[in-house]
Every structure is written in structure tokens, then in C-alpha cells.
Coordinates of C-alpha atoms in Angstrom, one line a residue:
M1 CA 4.7 -19.8 -25.6
R2 CA 3.9 -15.8 -26.0
S3 CA 7.6 -15.4 -26.6
D4 CA 7.6 -17.6 -29.6
T5 CA 6.1 -14.4 -31.6
I6 CA 9.6 -12.9 -31.3
K7 CA 11.9 -15.9 -31.5
K8 CA 10.4 -18.7 -33.7
G9 CA 10.4 -18.9 -37.5
D10 CA 12.6 -17.5 -40.4
A11 CA 10.9 -14.3 -40.2
R12 CA 12.1 -13.7 -36.7
A13 CA 15.9 -14.0 -37.6
P14 CA 16.4 -10.2 -37.1
H15 CA 14.8 -10.6 -33.7
R16 CA 16.9 -13.6 -32.7
S17 CA 19.9 -11.6 -33.8
L18 CA 19.2 -8.7 -31.5
L19 CA 18.4 -11.2 -28.7
R20 CA 21.9 -12.8 -29.3
A21 CA 23.4 -9.5 -28.8
C22 CA 21.8 -9.4 -25.3
G23 CA 23.5 -12.7 -24.4
I24 CA 20.8 -15.2 -25.5
D25 CA 22.0 -18.3 -27.3
E26 CA 20.5 -21.3 -29.1
K27 CA 19.5 -23.2 -26.0
D28 CA 17.6 -20.3 -24.6
F29 CA 15.1 -20.0 -27.5
G30 CA 13.0 -22.9 -26.3
K31 CA 12.5 -21.7 -22.8
P32 CA 10.0 -19.1 -21.3
F33 CA 11.1 -15.5 -21.3
I34 CA 10.5 -14.1 -17.9
A35 CA 10.4 -10.3 -17.2
I36 CA 11.8 -9.3 -13.7
V37 CA 10.1 -6.0 -13.1
S38 CA 12.2 -4.2 -10.5
S39 CA 11.6 -0.8 -9.1
H40 CA 15.1 -0.2 -8.1
V41 CA 16.0 3.5 -7.6
D42 CA 18.7 5.1 -5.4
I43 CA 16.6 7.7 -3.7
I44 CA 13.9 5.6 -2.0
P45 CA 14.8 3.5 1.0
G46 CA 12.3 0.8 0.1
H47 CA 14.1 0.4 -3.3
V48 CA 17.9 1.1 -2.8
H49 CA 18.6 -2.7 -2.5
L50 CA 16.3 -4.1 -5.2
N51 CA 19.0 -4.2 -7.8
D52 CA 20.7 -6.9 -5.7
V53 CA 17.2 -8.7 -5.2
A54 CA 16.5 -8.6 -9.0
Q55 CA 20.1 -10.1 -9.7
Y56 CA 19.2 -12.9 -7.1
V57 CA 15.8 -13.4 -8.6
K58 CA 17.6 -13.5 -12.2
K59 CA 19.9 -16.3 -11.0
C60 CA 16.9 -18.3 -9.4
I61 CA 15.0 -18.1 -12.8
I62 CA 18.0 -19.4 -14.7
E63 CA 18.4 -22.3 -12.2
A64 CA 14.6 -23.0 -12.7
G65 CA 15.0 -23.3 -16.4
G66 CA 13.6 -19.8 -17.6
V67 CA 15.3 -16.8 -19.4
P68 CA 15.2 -13.6 -17.2
F69 CA 15.1 -10.0 -18.4
I70 CA 15.2 -7.2 -15.9
F71 CA 13.7 -3.9 -16.5
N72 CA 13.0 -1.1 -14.1
T73 CA 10.2 1.3 -13.4
I74 CA 10.3 4.8 -11.9
G75 CA 9.3 5.4 -8.3
V76 CA 8.4 8.4 -6.1
C77 CA 9.4 8.5 -2.3
D78 CA 6.5 10.1 -0.8
G79 CA 8.4 11.1 2.4
I80 CA 10.9 12.9 0.3
A81 CA 8.3 14.4 -2.1
M82 CA 6.1 15.5 0.9
G83 CA 5.3 19.2 1.6
H84 CA 6.3 20.6 -1.8
N85 CA 5.2 20.3 -5.4
G86 CA 6.9 17.0 -5.9
M87 CA 4.0 15.2 -3.8
K88 CA 1.8 16.2 -6.8
Y89 CA 3.4 13.5 -8.9
S90 CA 3.1 10.8 -6.3
L91 CA -0.4 9.4 -7.2
A92 CA 0.2 10.4 -10.8
S93 CA 3.3 8.1 -11.1
R94 CA 1.0 4.9 -10.5
E95 CA -0.5 5.6 -13.9
I96 CA 3.2 6.0 -15.5
I97 CA 4.2 2.7 -13.9
A98 CA 1.1 0.7 -15.1
D99 CA 1.6 2.0 -18.6
S100 CA 5.3 1.4 -18.7
V101 CA 5.1 -2.1 -17.5
E102 CA 2.3 -2.9 -20.1
T103 CA 4.5 -1.3 -22.6
M104 CA 7.6 -3.6 -21.9
L105 CA 5.5 -6.6 -21.5
L106 CA 3.4 -6.4 -24.7
A107 CA 6.2 -4.8 -26.9
H108 CA 8.6 -7.8 -26.1
Q109 CA 5.9 -10.7 -25.7
F110 CA 7.2 -12.0 -22.2
D111 CA 5.8 -15.3 -21.2
G112 CA 5.5 -14.2 -17.4
M113 CA 6.8 -11.8 -14.8
I114 CA 8.0 -11.5 -11.4
C115 CA 7.3 -8.1 -10.0
I116 CA 9.6 -6.5 -7.3
P117 CA 7.9 -3.5 -6.0
N118 CA 8.1 -2.1 -2.5
C119 CA 6.4 1.3 -2.0
D120 CA 2.8 2.4 -2.4
K121 CA 2.3 3.6 -5.9
I122 CA 4.6 1.0 -7.4
T123 CA 2.7 -2.0 -6.1
P124 CA -0.7 -0.8 -7.3
G125 CA 0.8 0.3 -10.6
M126 CA 2.4 -3.1 -11.1
L127 CA -0.9 -4.7 -10.1
M128 CA -2.9 -2.6 -12.7
A129 CA -0.5 -3.7 -15.3
A130 CA -0.5 -7.3 -14.5
V131 CA -4.5 -7.4 -14.7
R132 CA -4.3 -5.4 -17.9
C133 CA -1.9 -7.7 -19.6
N134 CA -2.9 -10.9 -17.9
I135 CA 0.2 -13.0 -18.3
P136 CA 1.5 -15.3 -15.4
T137 CA 2.7 -13.2 -12.6
I138 CA 3.9 -13.3 -9.1
F139 CA 4.6 -10.4 -6.6
A140 CA 7.7 -10.6 -4.7
S141 CA 8.3 -7.4 -2.6
G142 CA 11.5 -6.1 -1.3
G143 CA 10.2 -6.3 2.2
P144 CA 9.8 -3.8 5.1
M145 CA 12.4 -1.8 7.1
E146 CA 13.4 -2.5 10.5
A147 CA 12.0 -0.1 13.3
G148 CA 14.4 2.3 14.7
H149 CA 14.9 2.9 18.4
S150 CA 15.6 5.9 20.6
K151 CA 18.2 5.9 23.2
D152 CA 15.8 4.7 25.9
G153 CA 14.6 1.9 23.5
K154 CA 11.4 3.4 22.5
P155 CA 10.4 2.2 18.9
L156 CA 10.7 4.9 16.2
D157 CA 9.7 5.4 12.4
L158 CA 9.3 8.0 9.9
I159 CA 6.1 9.3 11.5
S160 CA 8.4 10.0 14.6
V161 CA 10.3 12.3 12.7
F162 CA 7.3 14.0 11.1
S163 CA 5.4 14.8 14.5
K164 CA 8.8 15.8 16.2
T165 CA 9.5 18.3 13.4
A166 CA 6.1 19.9 14.0
A167 CA 7.0 19.9 17.6
R168 CA 10.3 21.6 17.0
I169 CA 8.8 24.3 14.8
N170 CA 6.3 25.0 17.6
G171 CA 9.2 25.2 20.1
K172 CA 8.2 22.1 22.1
I173 CA 11.5 20.3 21.7
S174 CA 15.0 21.2 21.0
D175 CA 17.3 20.9 17.9
T176 CA 19.3 18.2 19.7
E177 CA 16.1 16.1 20.3
L178 CA 15.0 16.5 16.7
A179 CA 18.4 15.4 15.5
E180 CA 18.5 12.4 17.6
I181 CA 15.0 11.3 16.2
E182 CA 16.1 12.1 12.7
C183 CA 19.2 9.9 12.8
Q184 CA 17.5 6.9 14.5
S185 CA 14.0 6.4 13.0
C186 CA 14.8 4.9 9.4
P187 CA 17.8 2.4 10.3
T188 CA 17.7 0.2 7.2
C189 CA 16.6 -0.1 3.6
G190 CA 13.1 -1.4 3.2
S191 CA 9.6 0.2 3.0
C192 CA 8.8 2.4 6.1
S193 CA 8.3 0.1 9.2
G194 CA 4.5 0.9 10.1
M195 CA 1.5 -0.1 8.5
F196 CA 1.8 2.7 6.1
T197 CA 0.5 2.4 2.5
A198 CA 3.6 0.6 1.0
N199 CA 3.5 -2.4 3.6
S200 CA -0.4 -2.3 3.6
M201 CA -0.3 -3.0 -0.2
N202 CA 2.5 -5.7 0.0
C203 CA 0.5 -7.4 2.7
L204 CA -2.8 -7.2 0.6
C205 CA -1.0 -9.0 -2.1
E206 CA -0.8 -12.0 0.2
A207 CA -4.4 -11.9 1.1
I208 CA -5.5 -11.3 -2.7
G209 CA -3.4 -14.4 -3.7
I210 CA -0.8 -12.7 -6.0
A211 CA 2.0 -13.1 -3.7
L212 CA 3.6 -15.9 -1.6
P213 CA 3.5 -16.1 2.3
G214 CA 5.9 -13.7 3.9
N215 CA 5.8 -11.1 1.0
G216 CA 4.4 -8.2 3.2
T217 CA 6.3 -9.1 6.5
I218 CA 9.7 -10.6 6.2
L219 CA 12.2 -7.9 6.7
A220 CA 14.1 -6.5 3.8
T221 CA 17.4 -7.1 5.6
S222 CA 16.5 -10.8 6.1
Q223 CA 18.3 -13.4 4.0
Y224 CA 15.1 -15.4 4.7
R225 CA 13.5 -13.5 1.8
K226 CA 15.7 -15.5 -0.5
I227 CA 13.7 -18.5 0.2
M228 CA 10.7 -16.8 -0.9
Y229 CA 12.4 -15.4 -4.2
K230 CA 13.5 -19.1 -5.0
K231 CA 10.1 -20.3 -4.7
A232 CA 8.6 -17.5 -6.9
A233 CA 11.3 -18.2 -9.5
K234 CA 10.3 -21.9 -9.8
L235 CA 6.6 -21.2 -9.9
I236 CA 6.8 -18.7 -12.6
V237 CA 9.0 -20.8 -14.8
T238 CA 6.8 -23.8 -14.4
A239 CA 3.6 -21.7 -15.1
C240 CA 5.2 -20.4 -18.4
Q241 CA 6.2 -23.8 -19.8
P242 CA 4.3 -24.9 -22.9
S243 CA 3.2 -28.1 -21.0
S244 CA 1.5 -26.0 -18.1
A245 CA -1.6 -25.5 -20.3
D246 CA -3.0 -28.8 -19.0
K247 CA -2.5 -28.0 -15.5
K248 CA -5.3 -26.7 -13.3
T249 CA -3.0 -24.2 -11.5
S250 CA -3.0 -20.8 -13.1
L251 CA -1.0 -17.7 -12.4
L252 CA -3.1 -15.5 -14.5
P253 CA -3.9 -12.3 -12.6
R254 CA -7.6 -12.2 -13.8
D255 CA -7.9 -15.8 -12.3
I256 CA -6.6 -14.5 -9.1
I257 CA -7.9 -11.0 -8.9
T258 CA -11.5 -11.4 -8.6
Q259 CA -14.6 -9.8 -6.8
Q260 CA -14.0 -12.5 -4.1
S261 CA -10.3 -12.1 -3.6
V262 CA -10.6 -8.2 -3.6
D263 CA -13.1 -8.8 -0.8
N264 CA -10.4 -10.8 1.0
A265 CA -7.9 -8.2 0.6
M266 CA -10.3 -5.6 1.9
I267 CA -11.1 -7.8 4.9
L268 CA -7.5 -8.0 5.8
D269 CA -7.1 -4.2 5.5
L270 CA -10.1 -3.6 7.8
A271 CA -8.8 -6.2 10.3
M272 CA -5.3 -4.6 10.5
G273 CA -6.4 -0.9 10.3
G274 CA -4.4 -0.4 7.1
S275 CA -4.0 2.7 4.9
T276 CA -6.9 4.7 3.4
N277 CA -4.9 4.7 0.3
T278 CA -5.5 0.9 -0.3
V279 CA -9.2 2.0 -1.0
L280 CA -7.9 4.2 -3.7
H281 CA -5.6 1.6 -5.1
L282 CA -8.0 -1.5 -4.8
L283 CA -10.7 0.6 -6.7
A284 CA -8.1 1.3 -9.3
V285 CA -7.0 -2.5 -9.6
A286 CA -10.6 -3.7 -9.7
N287 CA -11.4 -1.3 -12.5
E288 CA -8.5 -2.6 -14.4
A289 CA -9.8 -6.2 -13.9
G290 CA -13.2 -5.2 -15.2
L291 CA -14.9 -5.8 -11.7
D292 CA -17.9 -3.8 -10.4
Y293 CA -16.5 -2.6 -7.2
S294 CA -17.5 0.5 -5.3
M295 CA -16.7 2.4 -2.0
K296 CA -20.1 1.2 -0.7
R297 CA -18.7 -2.3 -0.6
F298 CA -16.1 -1.3 2.1
N299 CA -18.6 -0.3 4.5
E300 CA -20.5 -3.5 4.0
L301 CA -17.5 -5.5 4.9
S302 CA -16.5 -3.1 7.5
E303 CA -19.7 -4.0 9.5
K304 CA -18.6 -7.6 9.5
T305 CA -14.9 -7.3 10.2
P306 CA -13.3 -6.7 13.6
T307 CA -10.0 -4.8 14.1
I308 CA -7.8 -7.2 15.6
C309 CA -4.4 -5.7 14.7
K310 CA -3.1 -2.2 15.1
V311 CA 0.3 -1.1 13.9
S312 CA 2.1 2.2 13.8
P313 CA 0.9 5.0 13.4
S314 CA -2.0 3.7 15.4
C315 CA 0.2 2.1 18.1
E316 CA 3.8 1.3 18.8
Y317 CA 3.8 -2.2 17.1
H318 CA 5.6 -2.3 13.7
I319 CA 5.7 -4.8 10.8
E320 CA 8.4 -6.9 12.3
D321 CA 6.2 -7.3 15.4
V322 CA 3.3 -8.5 13.3
H323 CA 5.7 -11.0 11.5
N324 CA 6.9 -12.4 14.6
S325 CA 3.3 -12.9 15.8
G326 CA 2.5 -14.8 12.7
G327 CA 1.9 -12.4 10.0
I328 CA -0.9 -11.9 7.4
Y329 CA -2.0 -15.6 7.5
T330 CA -2.4 -15.6 11.3
I331 CA -4.5 -12.4 11.0
L332 CA -6.6 -14.1 8.3
G333 CA -6.7 -17.3 10.5
E334 CA -8.1 -15.4 13.5
I335 CA -10.7 -13.8 11.2
R336 CA -11.6 -17.2 10.1
R337 CA -12.0 -18.4 13.6
G338 CA -13.9 -15.5 14.9
C339 CA -16.1 -14.8 11.7
P340 CA -16.7 -18.0 9.9
D341 CA -17.6 -17.7 6.2
L342 CA -16.6 -14.2 5.9
L343 CA -13.5 -14.9 3.9
N344 CA -13.7 -16.6 0.4
E345 CA -11.3 -19.5 1.2
K346 CA -11.9 -21.2 -2.3
V347 CA -10.1 -18.6 -4.3
P348 CA -6.9 -19.5 -5.9
T349 CA -3.4 -18.3 -5.1
V350 CA -0.2 -18.2 -7.0
S351 CA 1.1 -21.0 -4.7
G352 CA -1.2 -23.3 -6.6
K353 CA -3.3 -23.8 -3.3
K354 CA -6.5 -22.3 -2.4
L355 CA -6.5 -19.5 0.2
G356 CA -8.0 -21.6 3.0
K357 CA -5.3 -24.2 2.5
V358 CA -2.6 -21.6 2.7
I359 CA -4.1 -20.2 5.9
D360 CA -4.1 -23.7 7.3
E361 CA -0.3 -24.0 6.6
Y362 CA 0.8 -20.4 7.5
D363 CA -1.5 -19.5 10.4
L364 CA 0.9 -19.7 13.3
R365 CA -2.0 -20.6 15.5
S366 CA -3.4 -23.3 13.2
P367 CA -3.0 -27.0 14.4
K368 CA -1.9 -27.8 10.6
V369 CA 0.9 -25.0 10.6
L370 CA 3.9 -26.1 8.6
G371 CA 7.4 -26.3 10.4
E372 CA 8.6 -24.2 7.5
A373 CA 6.1 -21.3 8.5
Q374 CA 7.3 -21.6 12.1
K375 CA 10.9 -21.0 10.9
M376 CA 9.9 -18.1 8.8
Y377 CA 8.1 -16.3 11.5
A378 CA 11.1 -16.5 13.7
V379 CA 13.0 -14.1 11.5
T380 CA 13.9 -11.1 13.7
P381 CA 15.3 -7.7 13.0
S382 CA 19.2 -7.4 13.3
G383 CA 19.2 -4.2 15.5
N384 CA 22.2 -3.0 13.4
R385 CA 22.0 0.0 11.2
T386 CA 22.5 -0.9 7.5
N387 CA 21.3 0.0 4.2
K388 CA 22.0 -3.4 2.6
G389 CA 19.1 -5.8 1.7
L390 CA 19.3 -9.4 2.5
S391 CA 22.4 -8.7 4.8
V392 CA 21.2 -10.3 8.0
K393 CA 21.9 -14.1 8.3
Q394 CA 19.2 -15.4 10.3
T395 CA 19.6 -18.2 12.9
V396 CA 17.0 -20.9 12.1
L397 CA 14.7 -21.2 15.1
K398 CA 11.1 -22.0 15.7
V399 CA 8.7 -19.4 17.1
S400 CA 8.7 -21.1 20.5
D401 CA 12.4 -20.3 20.8
L402 CA 12.0 -16.6 20.3
K403 CA 12.3 -14.3 23.4
L404 CA 9.8 -11.6 22.3
S405 CA 9.5 -8.4 24.3
F406 CA 5.7 -8.2 23.6
D407 CA 2.8 -10.4 23.7
P408 CA 2.0 -11.7 20.1
H409 CA -1.6 -12.3 21.1
D410 CA -1.9 -8.7 21.8
C411 CA -0.3 -7.7 18.6
I412 CA -2.6 -9.9 16.5
R413 CA -5.7 -10.4 18.7
S414 CA -8.6 -13.0 18.6
C415 CA -12.0 -11.7 17.3
G416 CA -13.2 -11.9 21.0
K417 CA -10.5 -9.5 22.1
A418 CA -10.7 -7.1 19.1
Y419 CA -10.0 -3.4 19.3
S420 CA -13.5 -3.0 17.8
Q421 CA -16.0 -5.2 16.2
T422 CA -16.0 -3.2 13.0
G423 CA -13.3 -2.6 10.6
G424 CA -10.4 -0.3 10.8
L425 CA -11.6 1.9 7.7
A426 CA -15.0 3.5 7.1
V427 CA -16.6 5.2 4.3
L428 CA -18.6 8.4 5.2
Y429 CA -21.4 9.9 3.1
G430 CA -23.4 13.2 3.4
N431 CA -24.1 16.5 1.9
L432 CA -20.2 17.3 2.1
A433 CA -19.3 14.0 0.5
P434 CA -22.2 12.8 -1.8
N435 CA -20.0 10.2 -3.3
G436 CA -18.2 9.3 -0.3
S437 CA -15.0 9.9 1.9
V438 CA -12.7 7.6 3.7
V439 CA -11.3 7.6 7.3
K440 CA -9.1 5.1 9.2
T441 CA -11.1 4.5 12.3
A442 CA -8.4 2.3 13.8
G443 CA -6.4 5.6 14.3
V444 CA -9.1 7.8 15.7
L445 CA -9.4 8.4 19.3
P446 CA -12.7 7.5 20.9
N447 CA -13.6 11.1 21.8
M448 CA -13.2 12.2 18.1
L449 CA -15.4 9.5 16.6
K450 CA -18.2 12.1 16.8
H451 CA -17.2 15.8 16.4
T452 CA -18.8 19.0 15.6
G453 CA -16.9 22.2 15.0
P454 CA -16.2 25.3 12.9
A455 CA -14.4 25.0 9.4
V456 CA -11.0 26.5 9.1
I457 CA -10.4 26.5 5.3
F458 CA -7.1 26.1 3.5
N459 CA -6.7 25.8 -0.4
S460 CA -3.6 23.8 -0.4
E461 CA -1.6 21.4 1.6
P462 CA 1.3 23.8 2.3
E463 CA -1.2 26.6 3.4
A464 CA -2.7 24.2 5.8
Y465 CA 0.7 23.0 7.3
E466 CA 1.8 26.7 7.8
G467 CA -1.5 27.6 9.4
I468 CA -1.6 24.7 11.9
T469 CA 2.0 25.3 13.0
S470 CA 1.5 29.0 13.3
G471 CA -1.5 28.8 15.6
K472 CA -4.4 29.6 13.2
V473 CA -6.2 26.3 14.4
N474 CA -7.7 26.0 17.7
A475 CA -9.2 23.0 19.9
G476 CA -12.6 22.0 18.4
D477 CA -11.9 23.3 14.9
V478 CA -12.3 21.2 11.7
V479 CA -9.4 21.9 9.4
I480 CA -10.6 21.8 5.6
V481 CA -7.8 21.3 3.0
R482 CA -9.3 21.4 -0.6
F483 CA -8.3 21.8 -4.2
E484 CA -6.0 18.8 -3.4
G485 CA -7.9 16.0 -5.3
P486 CA -6.5 14.1 -8.5
K487 CA -7.8 16.8 -10.7
G488 CA -7.6 19.8 -8.3
G489 CA -4.0 19.2 -7.1
P490 CA -3.3 18.1 -9.7
G491 CA -2.1 14.7 -8.4
M492 CA -4.0 14.3 -5.1
Q493 CA -1.1 15.1 -2.4
E494 CA -0.8 13.2 0.9
M495 CA -1.7 15.3 4.0
L496 CA 1.0 13.8 6.1
G497 CA 2.4 17.2 6.9
P498 CA -0.9 19.0 8.2
T499 CA -1.8 15.6 10.1
T500 CA 1.6 15.2 11.9
A501 CA 1.4 19.0 12.4
I502 CA -1.9 18.6 14.5
K503 CA -0.3 15.9 16.6
G504 CA 2.8 17.9 16.9
V505 CA 1.1 20.9 18.4
K506 CA -0.9 18.4 20.5
L507 CA -4.4 19.2 19.0
D508 CA -5.0 15.6 17.8
D509 CA -7.5 14.8 20.5
S510 CA -9.6 17.9 19.7
V511 CA -9.3 18.9 16.0
A512 CA -10.4 16.8 12.8
L513 CA -9.1 17.3 9.4
I514 CA -11.2 16.8 6.2
T515 CA -9.6 17.0 2.6
D516 CA -10.4 16.0 -1.0
G517 CA -6.8 14.9 -1.0
R518 CA -5.5 11.7 0.5
F519 CA -3.5 10.7 3.6
S520 CA -0.2 8.9 4.0
G521 CA -0.5 5.3 5.4
G522 CA 1.2 6.9 8.4
T523 CA -1.6 9.2 9.3
A524 CA -3.5 8.8 12.5
G525 CA -6.3 10.8 14.0
A526 CA -9.6 12.1 12.9
C527 CA -8.6 12.7 9.5
I528 CA -11.1 12.2 6.6
G529 CA -9.9 12.1 3.1
H530 CA -11.0 11.2 -0.6
V531 CA -14.0 13.5 -0.2
S532 CA -15.8 13.2 -3.4
P533 CA -16.6 14.8 -5.7
E534 CA -13.4 16.9 -5.1
A535 CA -13.5 20.7 -5.2
A536 CA -12.1 21.0 -8.7
A537 CA -15.0 18.7 -9.9
G538 CA -17.6 20.9 -8.4
G539 CA -18.0 19.1 -5.1
P540 CA -19.7 20.6 -2.0
I541 CA -16.3 20.8 -0.1
G542 CA -15.6 23.7 -2.5
L543 CA -18.5 25.6 -1.3
L544 CA -17.6 25.8 2.4
Q545 CA -16.7 29.0 4.0
N546 CA -14.8 29.6 7.3
G547 CA -17.0 29.2 10.3
D548 CA -19.5 26.6 8.6
I549 CA -20.2 24.1 11.2
I550 CA -19.1 20.6 10.3
E551 CA -20.7 17.4 11.7
I552 CA -18.8 14.1 11.8
D553 CA -20.3 10.9 12.9
I554 CA -18.0 8.1 12.1
P555 CA -20.2 5.3 13.8
A556 CA -23.2 6.5 11.8
R557 CA -21.0 6.8 8.6
T558 CA -21.9 10.4 8.0
L559 CA -20.2 13.8 7.0
N560 CA -22.2 16.9 6.8
V561 CA -22.1 20.6 6.8
R562 CA -24.9 22.3 8.8
L563 CA -26.3 24.0 5.8
D564 CA -29.5 23.4 3.8
D565 CA -29.6 22.7 0.1
E566 CA -30.7 26.2 -0.8
E567 CA -27.7 27.8 1.0
L568 CA -25.3 25.4 -0.8
K569 CA -26.9 26.1 -4.1
S570 CA -26.6 29.8 -3.6
R571 CA -22.9 29.6 -3.2
S572 CA -20.2 29.3 -5.9
I573 CA -16.8 27.6 -5.9
P574 CA -13.9 30.2 -5.5
L575 CA -11.7 30.5 -8.6
H576 CA -8.6 28.1 -8.1
E577 CA -5.9 28.3 -10.7
P578 CA -3.5 25.2 -10.7
T579 CA 0.1 26.2 -10.1
I580 CA 1.2 23.5 -12.7
K581 CA -0.1 24.1 -16.3
T582 CA 2.3 22.2 -18.4
G583 CA 4.1 18.8 -18.7
Y584 CA 2.7 15.4 -17.4
L585 CA 0.6 16.9 -14.6
A586 CA -1.3 19.1 -17.1
K587 CA -2.2 16.1 -19.1
Y588 CA -3.1 14.1 -15.9
K589 CA -5.3 16.8 -14.7
T590 CA -7.6 16.7 -17.9
L591 CA -8.0 13.0 -17.4
A592 CA -8.1 12.3 -13.7
T593 CA -11.3 11.4 -11.9
S594 CA -12.2 11.8 -8.2
A595 CA -11.2 9.4 -5.4
D596 CA -14.6 7.5 -5.5
T597 CA -13.3 5.9 -8.8
G598 CA -9.9 5.2 -7.4
G599 CA -8.5 8.3 -9.1
I600 CA -8.2 6.5 -12.4
L601 CA -7.8 8.3 -15.7
K602 CA -10.8 8.3 -18.2
W603 CA -10.7 9.5 -21.7

């Protein structure tokens, strides 16, 4: 075992002495040491309950014959960090998380780990560390939040609050209406209830094979998650036993996260119209795994992958509805039925089974579906406001016994009834984005798939939000938000404020937004991000002037400004002084690359 490095032999007596001070005794030195990597913090709703989750996983590892050690990572709540300089730290925190997990794993020679992430930078940061260190690993997230509901029963989530805030600033609703939405939209702990980046990444962990079924969709408040945690504990301890070297099953991240499994994750993302941030994070994870993966691959897969599931912010379905409709493996099952040979079914998963076998057993519409899967998908929200994870005792039902208020075959459609025959994400190229840009096509209104209009330029996210809410943007315009890339921000802020402001002032059917920054998973509309190279790296977006005519053609995958090469060459990028010149972000700025590389650091 790797942990023998710190616990075996006379030279390790001092090490054992320190371990004994932590509560380890003689019988433990022959067992595998398992890291429980929690991201518990008290200021993120997706994480407030993770201390209890980690303690439960610790108990399960002891029962399985391992020795557990909990350590925590930092986390940034993008919603709370939104709209001020705090958001500059969001993407940058991914690198701190990856580095800190690597540091703990290698400094203390753990045999394996269970990662308990929940929000958008934490999951990819832990994935990056997992492939970097390559020890047996299973991801077991904290689970999604229940959707809120208005007094008239309409589903609500965080995006409801953002859009209504813009409406209130614009005088379209009252203080009382805003207060009601504020108090009802985020009713429980867990990652925000739509298909935003946190839930997208936790769902992708199922498709990539690094997590067990239900990881992305079983609610944070459901005690059914305990079944998943117990399975994960048994698997990780077995994988780290000395005798496991002879077994064919491997939980090594580099055996699981391969070119083929990253394709599977991207196919899922395209099929369910996930967050554009997943492009950023999958590129970064692929880079850590030593894979040659570029943004062009997303377009290749998008041409073959139909969009068969839409979730908030693209419609009123939420993660709990996806779960009750059959979850991630039912989405993959529909893709397999409608697009044979698109998925790579022979890739391994942490369950010890190939992906195709897991789809057989957990696709709710498969003739081979397990009774256990039917019970898992019958987990429903409590409807009670609570901040406690694992608090709702679920009645054991089969899906057939559920009385759903929606059609599960509409929530997860067949390929023949897809929203579109191409994927929910697209990469656009052109003289405005030579290295690419990303748009969530699943959230774009049909009339905005092609759009031409004059540029209205803002050099920061707060400036754009103020401009939109104060009436500086008119129908037909193209909002440009630049100097917000990884290097320019620094930190690549999310544009949830400006995008929800556009919706709040009812311009989302006539105005597009383009940025070298990025979007929240909660963004919908004609919003194009990740423009590369970014303005701070000399990209053409930095050369634009107010009134330049921007041409967007999402079906053709193009993004251009109506200027010839000579005119662009004659212009210079305006001087832009970063507001932050010291501390971590100053260091980050010197190493950060543009979004087409995943925003990774290079030195």
C-alpha cells in the first residue's frame, strides 16, 4: 500500500507516533488509509451539510475495513460572489483546490480517496487533482437542492431571483414581489436546483465513470444518498487493499478518464444542454490527464448528438424532475437507442462494470433495469424548507407508484422527439473568435440563432450590468463585455448579472451578449462566451468599437465582426489596467491562459 511509506519499518516510528496522536492504533496500520476530501464550508448552500456527509462516509469506511481521514478544501459560492470583485476569485479557486488536494494526498501518502464536492469549481478542481495524483478515487457529491415554489405553485430557483432583481431595478415589479421570490427560491441545502454548472459537473461524473449512479441527481435532502455513500466506501476500501492488485477492476482516475470517457461526458452535456462552463472544465481535466482534447471536438460531437433534455434555465424542469424521469443513465439510454455507436460503452467505471452495463441496469426504460434503480428514481423532494442534508426519509416506492405532475417522457425525450438534432452546446469561430467561443444553444430562442446588430461595448461586468439596467442597450444590439477573461479579469467572471438583466428588461428575444468571460450555468439566451484569444491576450474582441456590426450565425458555427483584416490591423487595443495588482490574483494573471485551453495555468 502507498501508505506503508509512512507507517511501516523502524524508520517510521516517529510517523506512527504522530498517527497514534490522531487516534490510530496498532490494528489500523495494516489497513488502507483513505482520504475523505470534503468541501464543507458554511457559506455555500451546496456545502453546508457536507460535514455530516463526510462523517457518515467516515463511518462507512471504518465498517468496510479502511482508515478514514477527513480534510476540507476551500470553495467559492458563485451566486454570493456575483456582481463584485469576489467573482474574480471563482475560476481561480479551481487551481487552489487542485493544488491543495494534490498536496494533501502526496504529502501523506494516502491509498485512495472519496471526493465529496458539490459546486462548480470544486468538482473540476478535485477531478484535476485526481488525475494528477492517480490514486483510486470515487466521486460522491453532496447532491442537488430541491426547487422552490411560488405561492401559485410555479417552480423557482436562483435564476428566478436574479431575473426578478433586474425587473425590480427597472421598476417592473414591486418590493413585495421581489421579497417573496427571494425567500422561496432556494429552499434547501444542495447545489442550485437547475442544470447549472455544479449539477452539470456532478452529472458528467456519472457519464465519465468516476461516480456511481445517482451522484448528480439524488437530492441533497434525501437519505437515499446514504446508500450511494455506503457503496462508494466499500468500493474504495476494496480497491486499496494489497490483494486488489491482481483484480481487473481499477479505480485509478487515468484508467477511467480517457479520450473516450471524456467524449461520453461531452455527449451527455450536449444531450442535456448543460453549462458552457463544462467545456472549460473538461478541457482542463483532459489537460491534466495528458489528453489531446480541443474545442473543435465539441462541435464534432454536437453534430451527432440530439438535445433530448432541457432543464432550468432553459425550461421549468429541475434536477429533481430529471431524477424522477430516470436520471443520467436514462438520458444515456435514449442516446444509445437513437444514436447507436455514438457512446463508448466499453469504458470502465468505478462500479467495476463497463458503462454499457451500467446503462442497462440504471436506464429506467431498459428491459434490464434493476429493481434497485427503480427505487432510487422514486426519491422525491420533501417540499419542506430545510437546510439539513440527508434529512428526508423516503418511502420505498417503485417509479410506477409515483404520481408525477409532469410527463417524464417529455422531461427526458427520445431522440425522435428531440428538441433539436444537434447538441445543446456549440463552438463558434470567426474573425472575432479565431480560437473559438462557446454558446449554450439549448437556451437560445429560435429567432436569435442568427442575429446581426451593432456592438455596445463595456469593459467590465459591473459596467455592463449598470448599462443594461439603465437603458443603454436597445433591441437589436449586441452587448460586448471584454477584459473579463482568465488573464484580463483577472479570473474570468461569470456574466450572470448582465444576462439576467437582459432577461429582466425583456430584451432577451432581441439582444445578444458576447464576452471573453464566461457564463453561469444558469444563463440562457443568445449569450456567447469564452471568446479566444481574450482581449487581454491581444484578441480581436479588444479591437471592437461601439457601432461595429456583429454577425452571429449559430447554425453555421460562426462569429464575425463586419470589418476586413486591414481595418482590424489598423486598430489598437485600449489600455486596460487591472483593478487587482497584488495577492493571489496578481500571480494567477501572469500564468492564466485563455478559455480555449480551459483557462489552465502555464509556466
